[in-house]
Amino acid sequence: MVEPASVALKFAFLAILYLFLLWVARSALKDLRRGTVAGGMAVAPGHDRAPAASPDATGLHSAAQGVGIGGDTPRLVVTSVPGHQPGAAYDLVGDCTLGRGDVEIHLEDPFASGRHARLTRQGHVIVLEDLGSTNGTYLNEEPVQGPQPLHPGDRIRIGDSVFTFEDS
Amino acid sequence: MSARNRELFALIPASLLVTVGFAAVFIQEDELISDASLTYGGVFLGLCFVAHLIIRATLPDADPYLFPLVALLACFGLVMIYRIDETLAREQAQWFVIGLLVFAATILLLRRDYRVLERYRYTIALVGIVLLLLPRVPGIGAQVNGAYLGIDLGPIAFQPAELAKICIIIFLASYLRDTRQVLVQGARRFAGITFPPLKHLGPLLVVWGAAMVLLVFIRDLGSSLMFFGAFLAILYVATDRASFVVIGFSMFAFGAWFFASTVGHVADRIDAWQHPFDDELYEQVGGSYQIAQSLFAQADGGVAGAGFGQALIETSNGSPILPAAQTDLIYALITNELGLAGACGVLVVYLLVTERGMRIAMLAQDSFSTLLAAGLAAVFALQVFVIVGGVVKLIPLTGVTLPFISYGGSSIVANFILVALLLLISDRARREAAGR
């Protein structure tokens, strides 16, 4: 036998369930809308996203771009480096070393080692390698282990010094 | 409303559902309204509140909806299992408490930086593989319906695959973080599809081989599909190459077809799946009885359901009508008693959990976190797909659990670890996104 109270409770159960789901789904939608309006802002500053990437680029897209195309000289642009003008750029023609010592790209950074990291050209690709530095080299905020190929828009950080890699 | 206050507020409807659900079951079984249902609701709210306080203290910026959604699923599970069997529900409640403890322990242990997991990736992978193979070890392995999914150690029986899935996802996320850049180099475009060079199919082949070994060893198409699908999801997020997914699924389909036509047990399952109402298969031991009854039960539910306690689970002499109602077929039971409306509600909850997981993956700032969150969300979604798909006869029925709802300790504990990891990732991601 079906109790009327039981039927009422069943519908109460379903009503609570759906009201709750509606509330969560609405907040989720609001989240999504905020994400698109702000463009990259809320989400983007950070890893792997090339500044020039199309607006629909999600997350890890840029790994697929710009490998081995060549063209203009790849450049290392100063984002924020103590003692350097932001926006200044180094053309990466041959191999070069970054560090606090007597090297091609000199850093006035207490966290940099004498010979900290090296950029080498391998075919059409520029490869970043940490030279066993004390405080490590970070590619898009991830510690560099072994040689890492660079992609346009990659951020290289050594201590407080930040460079952006550009390649057209 | 701040994130944590939202979470606290959202726990109230979940606890109300426990109260209402238990009250409905009580009325149906004892024909009287007992205030015990209020007590259960209160205890449930108290437990969730304690977990909420732990999240508030350790992960102030974590996603606010994930935990209440999980509490809602657990509430569904407790009510439905109580409706089947009181003692089972008591055990399930104990497992729920143990799950919450493990949940809290995971958060406390990894709150400094969960990325230490990356350092132990090979150990974790090894643990995962050993766990997967344990059910085949003679003496402790247990065969259920022809599939080797559980192990039996006297008083404790559990499904190691549940824990293994988390280990495997952690390993894949950290492995692909390192190798993804290599995997997309030197690709060729042909007919509008980008094909990876042959040598980079290596990892794909290895994991495909592992999935096939799993299929033959464990004899369970569902868990094999779950692992391989999660791998493809992570691979896609890591490389942005749809060709890996297309190639992977074709390989999996081919392998599954090959073993379905050669391995006897798998072939039986396929037969039962395709012809559930065949007289001979229906009468056979381990035949199509279960899937056929599942379909009858769901059809009986209609749109609004038969009501709590109305489904026929066993005949008056105790032989089961709906076999394994508390584990494999719990989704069919929900459809029977709460109808299409209730079943859709459950699926929407799972959808929202997955959406939160993917959202966390998009917010995360470093690749390991992105891959880990995407992988965990994918494996969770696939597990639901595999079991619900089996129950509604979309794919062959297999023995994986419906996360947080099915009866079973290992499932609850493992999924609580999964949710704890997602919350850890989201706390860091949201804090960094807010610039704090």
PDB file of C-alpha atoms in Angstrom, chain B residues 33-236:
ATOM      1  CA  ILE B  33       6.729   8.452  11.466  1.00  0.00           C
ATOM      2  CA  SER B  34       9.781   7.986  13.604  1.00  0.00           C
ATOM      3  CA  ASP B  35      11.903  10.851  14.804  1.00  0.00           C
ATOM      4  CA  ALA B  36      14.925   8.666  14.060  1.00  0.00           C
ATOM      5  CA  SER B  37      14.987  10.165  10.589  1.00  0.00           C
ATOM      6  CA  LEU B  38      15.590  13.577  12.155  1.00  0.00           C
ATOM      7  CA  THR B  39      18.421  12.072  14.168  1.00  0.00           C
ATOM      8  CA  TYR B  40      19.997  10.578  11.032  1.00  0.00           C
ATOM      9  CA  GLY B  41      19.705  13.902   9.236  1.00  0.00           C
ATOM     10  CA  GLY B  42      21.275  15.671  12.208  1.00  0.00           C
ATOM     11  CA  VAL B  43      24.151  13.215  12.481  1.00  0.00           C
ATOM     12  CA  PHE B  44      24.766  13.486   8.740  1.00  0.00           C
ATOM     13  CA  LEU B  45      24.796  17.276   8.941  1.00  0.00           C
ATOM     14  CA  GLY B  46      27.165  17.110  11.927  1.00  0.00           C
ATOM     15  CA  LEU B  47      29.635  14.869  10.097  1.00  0.00           C
ATOM     16  CA  CYS B  48      29.584  17.056   7.010  1.00  0.00           C
ATOM     17  CA  PHE B  49      29.977  20.125   9.205  1.00  0.00           C
ATOM     18  CA  VAL B  50      33.150  18.711  10.778  1.00  0.00           C
ATOM     19  CA  ALA B  51      34.574  17.973   7.312  1.00  0.00           C
ATOM     20  CA  HIS B  52      33.562  21.473   6.273  1.00  0.00           C
ATOM     21  CA  LEU B  53      35.454  22.962   9.232  1.00  0.00           C
ATOM     22  CA  ILE B  54      38.573  21.047   8.194  1.00  0.00           C
ATOM     23  CA  ILE B  55      38.281  22.394   4.643  1.00  0.00           C
ATOM     24  CA  ARG B  56      37.653  25.892   6.007  1.00  0.00           C
ATOM     25  CA  ALA B  57      40.798  25.739   8.130  1.00  0.00           C
ATOM     26  CA  THR B  58      43.139  24.196   5.560  1.00  0.00           C
ATOM     27  CA  LEU B  59      41.837  25.023   2.095  1.00  0.00           C
ATOM     28  CA  PRO B  60      40.015  28.362   2.385  1.00  0.00           C
ATOM     29  CA  ASP B  61      39.906  28.993  -1.366  1.00  0.00           C
ATOM     30  CA  ALA B  62      38.854  25.527  -2.538  1.00  0.00           C
ATOM     31  CA  ASP B  63      35.857  24.967  -4.801  1.00  0.00           C
ATOM     32  CA  PRO B  64      32.678  25.498  -2.756  1.00  0.00           C
ATOM     33  CA  TYR B  65      30.320  23.087  -4.571  1.00  0.00           C
ATOM     34  CA  LEU B  66      32.369  19.926  -4.820  1.00  0.00           C
ATOM     35  CA  PHE B  67      31.961  18.741  -1.241  1.00  0.00           C
ATOM     36  CA  PRO B  68      28.196  19.405  -0.956  1.00  0.00           C
ATOM     37  CA  LEU B  69      27.629  17.562  -4.243  1.00  0.00           C
ATOM     38  CA  VAL B  70      29.555  14.596  -2.887  1.00  0.00           C
ATOM     39  CA  ALA B  71      27.553  14.730   0.352  1.00  0.00           C
ATOM     40  CA  LEU B  72      24.387  14.635  -1.745  1.00  0.00           C
ATOM     41  CA  LEU B  73      25.562  11.488  -3.527  1.00  0.00           C
ATOM     42  CA  ALA B  74      26.479   9.846  -0.233  1.00  0.00           C
ATOM     43  CA  CYS B  75      23.010  10.701   1.072  1.00  0.00           C
ATOM     44  CA  PHE B  76      21.410   8.982  -1.926  1.00  0.00           C
ATOM     45  CA  GLY B  77      23.546   5.944  -1.222  1.00  0.00           C
ATOM     46  CA  LEU B  78      22.694   5.786   2.487  1.00  0.00           C
ATOM     47  CA  VAL B  79      18.943   6.145   1.932  1.00  0.00           C
ATOM     48  CA  MET B  80      18.775   3.563  -0.843  1.00  0.00           C
ATOM     49  CA  ILE B  81      20.961   1.042   0.956  1.00  0.00           C
ATOM     50  CA  TYR B  82      18.969   1.498   4.165  1.00  0.00           C
ATOM     51  CA  ARG B  83      15.884   0.780   2.152  1.00  0.00           C
ATOM     52  CA  ILE B  84      17.450  -2.497   0.956  1.00  0.00           C
ATOM     53  CA  ASP B  85      18.955  -3.704   4.209  1.00  0.00           C
ATOM     54  CA  GLU B  86      19.395  -2.052   7.582  1.00  0.00           C
ATOM     55  CA  THR B  87      22.660  -3.782   8.526  1.00  0.00           C
ATOM     56  CA  LEU B  88      24.254  -2.984   5.174  1.00  0.00           C
ATOM     57  CA  ALA B  89      23.320   0.666   5.683  1.00  0.00           C
ATOM     58  CA  ARG B  90      24.967   0.667   9.092  1.00  0.00           C
ATOM     59  CA  GLU B  91      28.175  -0.682   7.542  1.00  0.00           C
ATOM     60  CA  GLN B  92      27.905   1.854   4.750  1.00  0.00           C
ATOM     61  CA  ALA B  93      27.550   4.651   7.315  1.00  0.00           C
ATOM     62  CA  GLN B  94      30.705   3.395   9.035  1.00  0.00           C
ATOM     63  CA  TRP B  95      32.514   3.421   5.708  1.00  0.00           C
ATOM     64  CA  PHE B  96      31.254   6.943   5.114  1.00  0.00           C
ATOM     65  CA  VAL B  97      32.842   8.039   8.392  1.00  0.00           C
ATOM     66  CA  ILE B  98      36.093   6.222   7.537  1.00  0.00           C
ATOM     67  CA  GLY B  99      35.979   7.858   4.100  1.00  0.00           C
ATOM     68  CA  LEU B 100      35.661  11.290   5.714  1.00  0.00           C
ATOM     69  CA  LEU B 101      38.635  10.504   7.966  1.00  0.00           C
ATOM     70  CA  VAL B 102      40.762   9.486   4.984  1.00  0.00           C
ATOM     71  CA  PHE B 103      39.530  12.608   3.190  1.00  0.00           C
ATOM     72  CA  ALA B 104      40.679  14.797   6.087  1.00  0.00           C
ATOM     73  CA  ALA B 105      43.976  12.912   6.361  1.00  0.00           C
ATOM     74  CA  THR B 106      44.714  13.376   2.646  1.00  0.00           C
ATOM     75  CA  ILE B 107      44.066  17.107   2.886  1.00  0.00           C
ATOM     76  CA  LEU B 108      46.176  17.539   6.027  1.00  0.00           C
ATOM     77  CA  LEU B 109      49.012  15.440   4.624  1.00  0.00           C
ATOM     78  CA  LEU B 110      49.255  17.207   1.270  1.00  0.00           C
ATOM     79  CA  ARG B 111      48.121  20.727   2.119  1.00  0.00           C
ATOM     80  CA  ARG B 112      51.641  22.215   1.961  1.00  0.00           C
ATOM     81  CA  ASP B 113      52.145  21.150  -1.626  1.00  0.00           C
ATOM     82  CA  TYR B 114      50.425  18.205  -3.261  1.00  0.00           C
ATOM     83  CA  ARG B 115      52.978  18.381  -6.052  1.00  0.00           C
ATOM     84  CA  VAL B 116      55.356  16.262  -3.988  1.00  0.00           C
ATOM     85  CA  LEU B 117      53.343  13.385  -5.485  1.00  0.00           C
ATOM     86  CA  GLU B 118      55.224  14.014  -8.709  1.00  0.00           C
ATOM     87  CA  ARG B 119      58.466  13.045  -7.034  1.00  0.00           C
ATOM     88  CA  TYR B 120      57.167   9.564  -6.217  1.00  0.00           C
ATOM     89  CA  ARG B 121      55.587   8.937  -9.597  1.00  0.00           C
ATOM     90  CA  TYR B 122      57.258   5.598 -10.334  1.00  0.00           C
ATOM     91  CA  THR B 123      56.564   4.278  -6.847  1.00  0.00           C
ATOM     92  CA  ILE B 124      52.944   5.340  -7.218  1.00  0.00           C
ATOM     93  CA  ALA B 125      52.705   3.707 -10.640  1.00  0.00           C
ATOM     94  CA  LEU B 126      54.130   0.473  -9.254  1.00  0.00           C
ATOM     95  CA  VAL B 127      51.645   0.507  -6.364  1.00  0.00           C
ATOM     96  CA  GLY B 128      48.828   1.035  -8.865  1.00  0.00           C
ATOM     97  CA  ILE B 129      49.865  -1.895 -11.031  1.00  0.00           C
ATOM     98  CA  VAL B 130      50.337  -4.205  -8.058  1.00  0.00           C
ATOM     99  CA  LEU B 131      46.890  -3.232  -6.783  1.00  0.00           C
ATOM    100  CA  LEU B 132      45.381  -4.017 -10.170  1.00  0.00           C
ATOM    101  CA  LEU B 133      46.989  -7.442 -10.311  1.00  0.00           C
ATOM    102  CA  LEU B 134      46.230  -8.411  -6.691  1.00  0.00           C
ATOM    103  CA  PRO B 135      42.839  -9.968  -7.475  1.00  0.00           C
ATOM    104  CA  ARG B 136      44.591 -12.580  -9.600  1.00  0.00           C
ATOM    105  CA  VAL B 137      46.903 -13.691  -6.772  1.00  0.00           C
ATOM    106  CA  PRO B 138      45.729 -17.157  -5.720  1.00  0.00           C
ATOM    107  CA  GLY B 139      44.387 -17.297  -2.186  1.00  0.00           C
ATOM    108  CA  ILE B 140      43.312 -13.694  -1.814  1.00  0.00           C
ATOM    109  CA  GLY B 141      41.798 -12.974  -5.194  1.00  0.00           C
ATOM    110  CA  ALA B 142      38.061 -13.293  -5.491  1.00  0.00           C
ATOM    111  CA  GLN B 143      36.125 -13.882  -8.641  1.00  0.00           C
ATOM    112  CA  VAL B 144      32.731 -12.230  -8.880  1.00  0.00           C
ATOM    113  CA  ASN B 145      30.604 -12.987 -11.918  1.00  0.00           C
ATOM    114  CA  GLY B 146      33.685 -14.107 -13.797  1.00  0.00           C
ATOM    115  CA  ALA B 147      35.567 -10.828 -13.329  1.00  0.00           C
ATOM    116  CA  TYR B 148      38.554 -10.537 -11.029  1.00  0.00           C
ATOM    117  CA  LEU B 149      37.912  -7.226  -9.303  1.00  0.00           C
ATOM    118  CA  GLY B 150      37.944  -7.880  -5.574  1.00  0.00           C
ATOM    119  CA  ILE B 151      40.302  -9.384  -3.037  1.00  0.00           C
ATOM    120  CA  ASP B 152      39.250 -11.168   0.084  1.00  0.00           C
ATOM    121  CA  LEU B 153      41.410 -11.104   3.219  1.00  0.00           C
ATOM    122  CA  GLY B 154      39.135 -12.826   5.684  1.00  0.00           C
ATOM    123  CA  PRO B 155      37.355  -9.934   7.390  1.00  0.00           C
ATOM    124  CA  ILE B 156      38.301  -7.302   4.810  1.00  0.00           C
ATOM    125  CA  ALA B 157      37.247  -7.472   1.204  1.00  0.00           C
ATOM    126  CA  PHE B 158      37.955  -4.658  -1.140  1.00  0.00           C
ATOM    127  CA  GLN B 159      38.265  -3.681  -4.773  1.00  0.00           C
ATOM    128  CA  PRO B 160      41.870  -2.606  -5.344  1.00  0.00           C
ATOM    129  CA  ALA B 161      41.024  -1.169  -8.771  1.00  0.00           C
ATOM    130  CA  GLU B 162      39.328   1.737  -7.010  1.00  0.00           C
ATOM    131  CA  LEU B 163      42.578   2.858  -5.376  1.00  0.00           C
ATOM    132  CA  ALA B 164      44.637   1.893  -8.406  1.00  0.00           C
ATOM    133  CA  LYS B 165      42.768   4.344 -10.603  1.00  0.00           C
ATOM    134  CA  ILE B 166      44.016   7.284  -8.516  1.00  0.00           C
ATOM    135  CA  CYS B 167      47.621   6.001  -8.558  1.00  0.00           C
ATOM    136  CA  ILE B 168      47.534   5.543 -12.326  1.00  0.00           C
ATOM    137  CA  ILE B 169      46.098   9.029 -12.916  1.00  0.00           C
ATOM    138  CA  ILE B 170      48.781  10.651 -10.736  1.00  0.00           C
ATOM    139  CA  PHE B 171      51.465   8.796 -12.671  1.00  0.00           C
ATOM    140  CA  LEU B 172      50.056   9.645 -16.106  1.00  0.00           C
ATOM    141  CA  ALA B 173      49.658  13.325 -15.206  1.00  0.00           C
ATOM    142  CA  SER B 174      53.257  13.696 -14.065  1.00  0.00           C
ATOM    143  CA  TYR B 175      54.642  11.584 -16.905  1.00  0.00           C
ATOM    144  CA  LEU B 176      52.790  13.504 -19.616  1.00  0.00           C
ATOM    145  CA  ARG B 177      53.716  16.854 -18.093  1.00  0.00           C
ATOM    146  CA  ASP B 178      57.322  16.048 -19.004  1.00  0.00           C
ATOM    147  CA  THR B 179      56.812  14.414 -22.354  1.00  0.00           C
ATOM    148  CA  ARG B 180      53.931  16.322 -23.908  1.00  0.00           C
ATOM    149  CA  GLN B 181      56.186  18.822 -25.621  1.00  0.00           C
ATOM    150  CA  VAL B 182      58.073  16.026 -27.310  1.00  0.00           C
ATOM    151  CA  LEU B 183      54.874  14.282 -28.360  1.00  0.00           C
ATOM    152  CA  VAL B 184      53.614  17.177 -30.511  1.00  0.00           C
ATOM    153  CA  GLN B 185      56.814  17.761 -32.457  1.00  0.00           C
ATOM    154  CA  GLY B 186      57.211  16.717 -36.056  1.00  0.00           C
ATOM    155  CA  ALA B 187      53.548  16.102 -36.683  1.00  0.00           C
ATOM    156  CA  ARG B 188      52.221  15.781 -40.217  1.00  0.00           C
ATOM    157  CA  ARG B 189      48.876  16.990 -41.478  1.00  0.00           C
ATOM    158  CA  PHE B 190      46.999  14.679 -43.771  1.00  0.00           C
ATOM    159  CA  ALA B 191      43.393  15.059 -44.914  1.00  0.00           C
ATOM    160  CA  GLY B 192      42.743  17.724 -42.288  1.00  0.00           C
ATOM    161  CA  ILE B 193      43.881  15.555 -39.401  1.00  0.00           C
ATOM    162  CA  THR B 194      47.214  16.024 -37.709  1.00  0.00           C
ATOM    163  CA  PHE B 195      48.993  12.726 -37.342  1.00  0.00           C
ATOM    164  CA  PRO B 196      51.749  12.285 -34.832  1.00  0.00           C
ATOM    165  CA  PRO B 197      54.912  10.658 -36.117  1.00  0.00           C
ATOM    166  CA  LEU B 198      55.008   6.912 -35.657  1.00  0.00           C
ATOM    167  CA  LYS B 199      57.698   6.897 -32.981  1.00  0.00           C
ATOM    168  CA  HIS B 200      55.534   9.004 -30.666  1.00  0.00           C
ATOM    169  CA  LEU B 201      52.811   6.413 -30.695  1.00  0.00           C
ATOM    170  CA  GLY B 202      55.078   4.428 -28.367  1.00  0.00           C
ATOM    171  CA  PRO B 203      53.512   5.516 -25.069  1.00  0.00           C
ATOM    172  CA  LEU B 204      50.051   5.110 -26.586  1.00  0.00           C
ATOM    173  CA  LEU B 205      50.923   1.559 -27.617  1.00  0.00           C
ATOM    174  CA  VAL B 206      52.313   0.730 -24.178  1.00  0.00           C
ATOM    175  CA  VAL B 207      49.206   1.929 -22.350  1.00  0.00           C
ATOM    176  CA  TRP B 208      46.972   0.250 -24.929  1.00  0.00           C
ATOM    177  CA  GLY B 209      48.859  -2.971 -24.318  1.00  0.00           C
ATOM    178  CA  ALA B 210      48.403  -2.534 -20.582  1.00  0.00           C
ATOM    179  CA  ALA B 211      44.664  -1.977 -21.033  1.00  0.00           C
ATOM    180  CA  MET B 212      44.421  -5.140 -23.115  1.00  0.00           C
ATOM    181  CA  VAL B 213      46.362  -7.159 -20.532  1.00  0.00           C
ATOM    182  CA  LEU B 214      43.956  -5.770 -17.968  1.00  0.00           C
ATOM    183  CA  LEU B 215      41.028  -6.876 -20.088  1.00  0.00           C
ATOM    184  CA  VAL B 216      42.342 -10.423 -20.337  1.00  0.00           C
ATOM    185  CA  PHE B 217      43.609 -10.612 -16.754  1.00  0.00           C
ATOM    186  CA  ILE B 218      40.762  -8.979 -14.898  1.00  0.00           C
ATOM    187  CA  ARG B 219      38.246  -9.908 -17.566  1.00  0.00           C
ATOM    188  CA  ASP B 220      36.366  -6.724 -17.040  1.00  0.00           C
ATOM    189  CA  LEU B 221      35.669  -4.572 -20.073  1.00  0.00           C
ATOM    190  CA  GLY B 222      34.319  -1.728 -17.932  1.00  0.00           C
ATOM    191  CA  SER B 223      37.379  -1.018 -15.808  1.00  0.00           C
ATOM    192  CA  SER B 224      39.632  -1.484 -18.813  1.00  0.00           C
ATOM    193  CA  LEU B 225      37.591   1.112 -20.713  1.00  0.00           C
ATOM    194  CA  MET B 226      37.672   3.413 -17.692  1.00  0.00           C
ATOM    195  CA  PHE B 227      41.473   3.368 -17.413  1.00  0.00           C
ATOM    196  CA  PHE B 228      42.133   3.695 -21.109  1.00  0.00           C
ATOM    197  CA  GLY B 229      39.557   6.454 -21.555  1.00  0.00           C
ATOM    198  CA  ALA B 230      41.071   8.462 -18.716  1.00  0.00           C
ATOM    199  CA  PHE B 231      44.500   8.044 -20.295  1.00  0.00           C
ATOM    200  CA  LEU B 232      43.215   9.369 -23.622  1.00  0.00           C
ATOM    201  CA  ALA B 233      41.558  12.309 -21.850  1.00  0.00           C
ATOM    202  CA  ILE B 234      44.833  13.319 -20.171  1.00  0.00           C
ATOM    203  CA  LEU B 235      46.737  12.795 -23.411  1.00  0.00           C
ATOM    204  CA  TYR B 236      44.286  15.041 -25.252  1.00  0.00           C
TER     205      TYR B 236
END
